[in-house]
Amino acid sequence: HPLSLPVPRVVMTLVIRNLQRAVPLRRARLRRDSQTLRQVLGLTRFDLALICVDDQRIQALNGRYRGQETATDVLSFPFHQDLRVGDIPKPLYQDEYNLGDIFLGVEYIYRQSQIQRQDFYSVLTVTTLHGICHLLGYRHSTEAEWKQMFQRESNTLKLFNSLTGASLQPLTQNF
């Protein structure tokens, strides 16, 4: 039946919601950098939501879903739950072209960027990549998992940097 065949998808949707007022945020920069990351990772056919929140909201989410009552930089909620690490989803239906949702704790990220004397938007971009890697099944509970994720982030940022002229590095250099 022709209606049950997978529909090729060319255009992705990137939704960015700013639900916080603690930090002034230029969504255009976040959108541009996120679209470039998706291009480098081969994910332009997939929908993705980035939700920017303050410390209070990210702390509530972190407590509810991870049992940790503290603010954090990023929480990822993958649409595809059982991906092998690094695999790109292979959707059968139109509504499965979704990576998931990433909550960015922009107040936390801003504070960390100030402490480390780093550009806020650079840290925001690298944190977004970290969230995308989690949507692709990467974890960092063990040193082996961390090395695998670090390698993917490093390789992605090298390509990102060559396309944009930036000089971004993964946030965490050691396990």
PDB file of C-alpha atoms in Angstrom:
ATOM      1  CA  HIS A   1       0.000   0.000   0.000  1.00  0.00           C
ATOM      2  CA  PRO A   2       1.654   3.288  -1.076  1.00  0.00           C
ATOM      3  CA  LEU A   3       0.570   5.212   2.022  1.00  0.00           C
ATOM      4  CA  SER A   4       2.520   2.926   4.342  1.00  0.00           C
ATOM      5  CA  LEU A   5       5.869   3.504   2.619  1.00  0.00           C
ATOM      6  CA  PRO A   6       8.397   5.702   4.421  1.00  0.00           C
ATOM      7  CA  VAL A   7       8.276   9.273   3.212  1.00  0.00           C
ATOM      8  CA  PRO A   8      11.683  10.764   2.369  1.00  0.00           C
ATOM      9  CA  ARG A   9      12.264  13.789   4.533  1.00  0.00           C
ATOM     10  CA  VAL A  10      14.396  16.698   3.451  1.00  0.00           C
ATOM     11  CA  VAL A  11      13.662  19.517   5.885  1.00  0.00           C
ATOM     12  CA  MET A  12      14.007  19.252   9.636  1.00  0.00           C
ATOM     13  CA  THR A  13      12.377  21.326  12.307  1.00  0.00           C
ATOM     14  CA  LEU A  14      14.499  22.938  14.964  1.00  0.00           C
ATOM     15  CA  VAL A  15      12.358  24.383  17.740  1.00  0.00           C
ATOM     16  CA  ILE A  16      14.021  26.690  20.236  1.00  0.00           C
ATOM     17  CA  ARG A  17      11.954  27.789  23.235  1.00  0.00           C
ATOM     18  CA  ASN A  18      13.311  30.298  25.707  1.00  0.00           C
ATOM     19  CA  LEU A  19      11.396  29.726  28.952  1.00  0.00           C
ATOM     20  CA  GLN A  20      13.736  31.740  31.168  1.00  0.00           C
ATOM     21  CA  ARG A  21      14.531  35.382  31.823  1.00  0.00           C
ATOM     22  CA  ALA A  22      17.652  35.019  33.964  1.00  0.00           C
ATOM     23  CA  VAL A  23      20.060  35.354  31.016  1.00  0.00           C
ATOM     24  CA  PRO A  24      19.546  37.435  27.848  1.00  0.00           C
ATOM     25  CA  LEU A  25      19.609  34.949  24.973  1.00  0.00           C
ATOM     26  CA  ARG A  26      20.074  35.497  21.237  1.00  0.00           C
ATOM     27  CA  ARG A  27      18.244  32.539  19.752  1.00  0.00           C
ATOM     28  CA  ALA A  28      19.547  33.298  16.232  1.00  0.00           C
ATOM     29  CA  ARG A  29      23.113  32.363  17.267  1.00  0.00           C
ATOM     30  CA  LEU A  30      21.935  29.202  19.025  1.00  0.00           C
ATOM     31  CA  ARG A  31      19.843  28.280  15.966  1.00  0.00           C
ATOM     32  CA  ARG A  32      22.718  28.830  13.524  1.00  0.00           C
ATOM     33  CA  ASP A  33      25.201  26.832  15.598  1.00  0.00           C
ATOM     34  CA  SER A  34      22.690  24.029  16.271  1.00  0.00           C
ATOM     35  CA  GLN A  35      21.878  23.731  12.582  1.00  0.00           C
ATOM     36  CA  THR A  36      25.589  23.505  11.777  1.00  0.00           C
ATOM     37  CA  LEU A  37      26.055  20.781  14.420  1.00  0.00           C
ATOM     38  CA  ARG A  38      23.144  18.832  12.936  1.00  0.00           C
ATOM     39  CA  GLN A  39      24.647  19.180   9.468  1.00  0.00           C
ATOM     40  CA  VAL A  40      28.042  17.906  10.658  1.00  0.00           C
ATOM     41  CA  LEU A  41      26.363  14.963  12.437  1.00  0.00           C
ATOM     42  CA  GLY A  42      24.152  14.061   9.463  1.00  0.00           C
ATOM     43  CA  LEU A  43      20.950  14.787  11.383  1.00  0.00           C
ATOM     44  CA  THR A  44      19.291  17.484   9.282  1.00  0.00           C
ATOM     45  CA  ARG A  45      16.270  15.266   8.515  1.00  0.00           C
ATOM     46  CA  PHE A  46      15.341  15.000  12.191  1.00  0.00           C
ATOM     47  CA  ASP A  47      13.259  17.253  14.396  1.00  0.00           C
ATOM     48  CA  LEU A  48      14.888  18.568  17.548  1.00  0.00           C
ATOM     49  CA  ALA A  49      13.655  20.780  20.374  1.00  0.00           C
ATOM     50  CA  LEU A  50      15.969  22.941  22.466  1.00  0.00           C
ATOM     51  CA  ILE A  51      14.287  24.325  25.575  1.00  0.00           C
ATOM     52  CA  CYS A  52      16.208  27.008  27.461  1.00  0.00           C
ATOM     53  CA  VAL A  53      15.391  27.127  31.172  1.00  0.00           C
ATOM     54  CA  ASP A  54      16.592  28.742  34.395  1.00  0.00           C
ATOM     55  CA  ASP A  55      18.168  27.065  37.428  1.00  0.00           C
ATOM     56  CA  GLN A  56      14.846  26.480  39.155  1.00  0.00           C
ATOM     57  CA  ARG A  57      13.303  24.610  36.226  1.00  0.00           C
ATOM     58  CA  ILE A  58      16.397  22.533  35.351  1.00  0.00           C
ATOM     59  CA  GLN A  59      16.783  21.618  39.040  1.00  0.00           C
ATOM     60  CA  ALA A  60      13.162  20.435  39.177  1.00  0.00           C
ATOM     61  CA  LEU A  61      13.635  18.345  36.008  1.00  0.00           C
ATOM     62  CA  ASN A  62      16.941  16.943  37.254  1.00  0.00           C
ATOM     63  CA  GLY A  63      15.291  15.960  40.540  1.00  0.00           C
ATOM     64  CA  ARG A  64      12.298  14.380  38.868  1.00  0.00           C
ATOM     65  CA  TYR A  65      14.088  12.410  36.153  1.00  0.00           C
ATOM     66  CA  ARG A  66      17.562  11.770  37.593  1.00  0.00           C
ATOM     67  CA  GLY A  67      16.968  11.974  41.325  1.00  0.00           C
ATOM     68  CA  GLN A  68      19.494  14.801  41.687  1.00  0.00           C
ATOM     69  CA  GLU A  69      18.100  17.950  43.290  1.00  0.00           C
ATOM     70  CA  THR A  70      20.668  20.306  41.762  1.00  0.00           C
ATOM     71  CA  ALA A  71      20.844  22.614  38.775  1.00  0.00           C
ATOM     72  CA  THR A  72      22.790  21.274  35.796  1.00  0.00           C
ATOM     73  CA  ASP A  73      23.779  22.351  32.298  1.00  0.00           C
ATOM     74  CA  VAL A  74      21.829  19.932  30.105  1.00  0.00           C
ATOM     75  CA  LEU A  75      19.199  17.203  30.243  1.00  0.00           C
ATOM     76  CA  SER A  76      18.371  15.137  27.159  1.00  0.00           C
ATOM     77  CA  PHE A  77      15.182  13.193  26.527  1.00  0.00           C
ATOM     78  CA  PRO A  78      15.652  10.949  23.471  1.00  0.00           C
ATOM     79  CA  PHE A  79      12.757  10.014  21.209  1.00  0.00           C
ATOM     80  CA  HIS A  80      14.546   6.785  20.213  1.00  0.00           C
ATOM     81  CA  GLN A  81      15.239   4.974  23.478  1.00  0.00           C
ATOM     82  CA  ASP A  82      17.234   1.943  22.354  1.00  0.00           C
ATOM     83  CA  LEU A  83      19.839   3.341  19.965  1.00  0.00           C
ATOM     84  CA  ARG A  84      23.251   1.741  19.887  1.00  0.00           C
ATOM     85  CA  VAL A  85      25.845   4.358  20.756  1.00  0.00           C
ATOM     86  CA  GLY A  86      26.356   6.725  17.849  1.00  0.00           C
ATOM     87  CA  ASP A  87      23.735   5.193  15.568  1.00  0.00           C
ATOM     88  CA  ILE A  88      21.537   7.530  13.604  1.00  0.00           C
ATOM     89  CA  PRO A  89      17.878   6.503  13.955  1.00  0.00           C
ATOM     90  CA  LYS A  90      16.305   4.709  10.989  1.00  0.00           C
ATOM     91  CA  PRO A  91      12.666   5.833  11.088  1.00  0.00           C
ATOM     92  CA  LEU A  92       9.959   3.855   9.369  1.00  0.00           C
ATOM     93  CA  TYR A  93       7.300   6.544   9.603  1.00  0.00           C
ATOM     94  CA  GLN A  94       7.187  10.315   9.223  1.00  0.00           C
ATOM     95  CA  ASP A  95       6.487  10.994  12.903  1.00  0.00           C
ATOM     96  CA  GLU A  96       9.597   9.040  13.929  1.00  0.00           C
ATOM     97  CA  TYR A  97      11.932  11.647  12.388  1.00  0.00           C
ATOM     98  CA  ASN A  98      12.500  13.095  15.828  1.00  0.00           C
ATOM     99  CA  LEU A  99      15.680  13.094  17.901  1.00  0.00           C
ATOM    100  CA  GLY A 100      14.086  14.290  21.129  1.00  0.00           C
ATOM    101  CA  ASP A 101      14.204  17.241  23.487  1.00  0.00           C
ATOM    102  CA  ILE A 102      17.199  18.949  25.062  1.00  0.00           C
ATOM    103  CA  PHE A 103      16.745  21.175  28.103  1.00  0.00           C
ATOM    104  CA  LEU A 104      19.570  23.687  28.391  1.00  0.00           C
ATOM    105  CA  GLY A 105      20.132  25.174  31.837  1.00  0.00           C
ATOM    106  CA  VAL A 106      21.226  28.532  30.436  1.00  0.00           C
ATOM    107  CA  GLU A 107      21.503  30.217  33.835  1.00  0.00           C
ATOM    108  CA  TYR A 108      23.827  27.406  34.991  1.00  0.00           C
ATOM    109  CA  ILE A 109      25.737  27.480  31.666  1.00  0.00           C
ATOM    110  CA  TYR A 110      26.143  31.263  31.891  1.00  0.00           C
ATOM    111  CA  ARG A 111      27.480  31.056  35.439  1.00  0.00           C
ATOM    112  CA  GLN A 112      29.959  28.303  34.456  1.00  0.00           C
ATOM    113  CA  SER A 113      31.132  30.286  31.411  1.00  0.00           C
ATOM    114  CA  GLN A 114      31.820  33.306  33.647  1.00  0.00           C
ATOM    115  CA  ILE A 115      33.739  31.226  36.214  1.00  0.00           C
ATOM    116  CA  GLN A 116      35.847  29.628  33.458  1.00  0.00           C
ATOM    117  CA  ARG A 117      36.219  32.923  31.532  1.00  0.00           C
ATOM    118  CA  GLN A 118      34.735  31.400  28.381  1.00  0.00           C
ATOM    119  CA  ASP A 119      32.346  32.851  25.831  1.00  0.00           C
ATOM    120  CA  PHE A 120      28.755  32.034  26.850  1.00  0.00           C
ATOM    121  CA  TYR A 121      27.586  31.171  23.320  1.00  0.00           C
ATOM    122  CA  SER A 122      30.586  28.912  22.723  1.00  0.00           C
ATOM    123  CA  VAL A 123      29.814  26.993  25.912  1.00  0.00           C
ATOM    124  CA  LEU A 124      26.118  26.903  24.951  1.00  0.00           C
ATOM    125  CA  THR A 125      27.004  25.387  21.550  1.00  0.00           C
ATOM    126  CA  VAL A 126      29.285  22.724  23.050  1.00  0.00           C
ATOM    127  CA  THR A 127      26.642  21.926  25.682  1.00  0.00           C
ATOM    128  CA  THR A 128      24.052  21.556  22.904  1.00  0.00           C
ATOM    129  CA  LEU A 129      26.359  19.089  21.139  1.00  0.00           C
ATOM    130  CA  HIS A 130      26.732  17.174  24.414  1.00  0.00           C
ATOM    131  CA  GLY A 131      22.941  16.964  24.639  1.00  0.00           C
ATOM    132  CA  ILE A 132      22.671  15.760  21.034  1.00  0.00           C
ATOM    133  CA  CYS A 133      25.255  13.056  21.752  1.00  0.00           C
ATOM    134  CA  HIS A 134      23.070  11.866  24.634  1.00  0.00           C
ATOM    135  CA  LEU A 135      20.132  11.684  22.189  1.00  0.00           C
ATOM    136  CA  LEU A 136      22.331   9.425  20.031  1.00  0.00           C
ATOM    137  CA  GLY A 137      22.872   6.981  22.877  1.00  0.00           C
ATOM    138  CA  TYR A 138      26.178   8.265  24.271  1.00  0.00           C
ATOM    139  CA  ARG A 139      26.706   8.105  28.040  1.00  0.00           C
ATOM    140  CA  HIS A 140      29.562   8.907  30.401  1.00  0.00           C
ATOM    141  CA  SER A 141      28.963   6.704  33.442  1.00  0.00           C
ATOM    142  CA  THR A 142      32.247   4.846  32.966  1.00  0.00           C
ATOM    143  CA  GLU A 143      35.634   5.944  31.685  1.00  0.00           C
ATOM    144  CA  ALA A 144      35.170   3.833  28.524  1.00  0.00           C
ATOM    145  CA  GLU A 145      31.807   5.486  27.812  1.00  0.00           C
ATOM    146  CA  TRP A 146      33.276   8.915  28.503  1.00  0.00           C
ATOM    147  CA  LYS A 147      36.170   8.304  26.073  1.00  0.00           C
ATOM    148  CA  GLN A 148      33.730   7.249  23.356  1.00  0.00           C
ATOM    149  CA  MET A 149      31.561  10.347  23.888  1.00  0.00           C
ATOM    150  CA  PHE A 150      34.590  12.654  24.143  1.00  0.00           C
ATOM    151  CA  GLN A 151      35.908  11.299  20.825  1.00  0.00           C
ATOM    152  CA  ARG A 152      32.573  11.924  19.088  1.00  0.00           C
ATOM    153  CA  GLU A 153      32.367  15.453  20.510  1.00  0.00           C
ATOM    154  CA  SER A 154      35.995  16.182  19.522  1.00  0.00           C
ATOM    155  CA  ASN A 155      35.538  14.954  15.960  1.00  0.00           C
ATOM    156  CA  THR A 156      32.262  16.846  15.570  1.00  0.00           C
ATOM    157  CA  LEU A 157      33.766  20.073  16.886  1.00  0.00           C
ATOM    158  CA  LYS A 158      36.761  19.769  14.534  1.00  0.00           C
ATOM    159  CA  LEU A 159      34.354  19.709  11.588  1.00  0.00           C
ATOM    160  CA  PHE A 160      32.203  22.455  13.144  1.00  0.00           C
ATOM    161  CA  ASN A 161      35.309  24.614  13.621  1.00  0.00           C
ATOM    162  CA  SER A 162      36.462  24.078  10.033  1.00  0.00           C
ATOM    163  CA  LEU A 163      33.042  25.208   8.754  1.00  0.00           C
ATOM    164  CA  THR A 164      32.625  28.190  11.075  1.00  0.00           C
ATOM    165  CA  GLY A 165      36.141  29.388  11.912  1.00  0.00           C
ATOM    166  CA  ALA A 166      35.433  28.759  15.599  1.00  0.00           C
ATOM    167  CA  SER A 167      37.845  26.964  17.935  1.00  0.00           C
ATOM    168  CA  LEU A 168      35.464  25.051  20.193  1.00  0.00           C
ATOM    169  CA  GLN A 169      36.589  22.132  22.353  1.00  0.00           C
ATOM    170  CA  PRO A 170      34.655  19.596  24.445  1.00  0.00           C
ATOM    171  CA  LEU A 171      33.900  20.983  27.899  1.00  0.00           C
ATOM    172  CA  THR A 172      35.267  18.050  29.886  1.00  0.00           C
ATOM    173  CA  GLN A 173      38.845  17.083  29.068  1.00  0.00           C
ATOM    174  CA  ASN A 174      39.165  14.356  31.721  1.00  0.00           C
ATOM    175  CA  PHE A 175      36.905  11.619  33.127  1.00  0.00           C
TER     176      PHE A 175
END
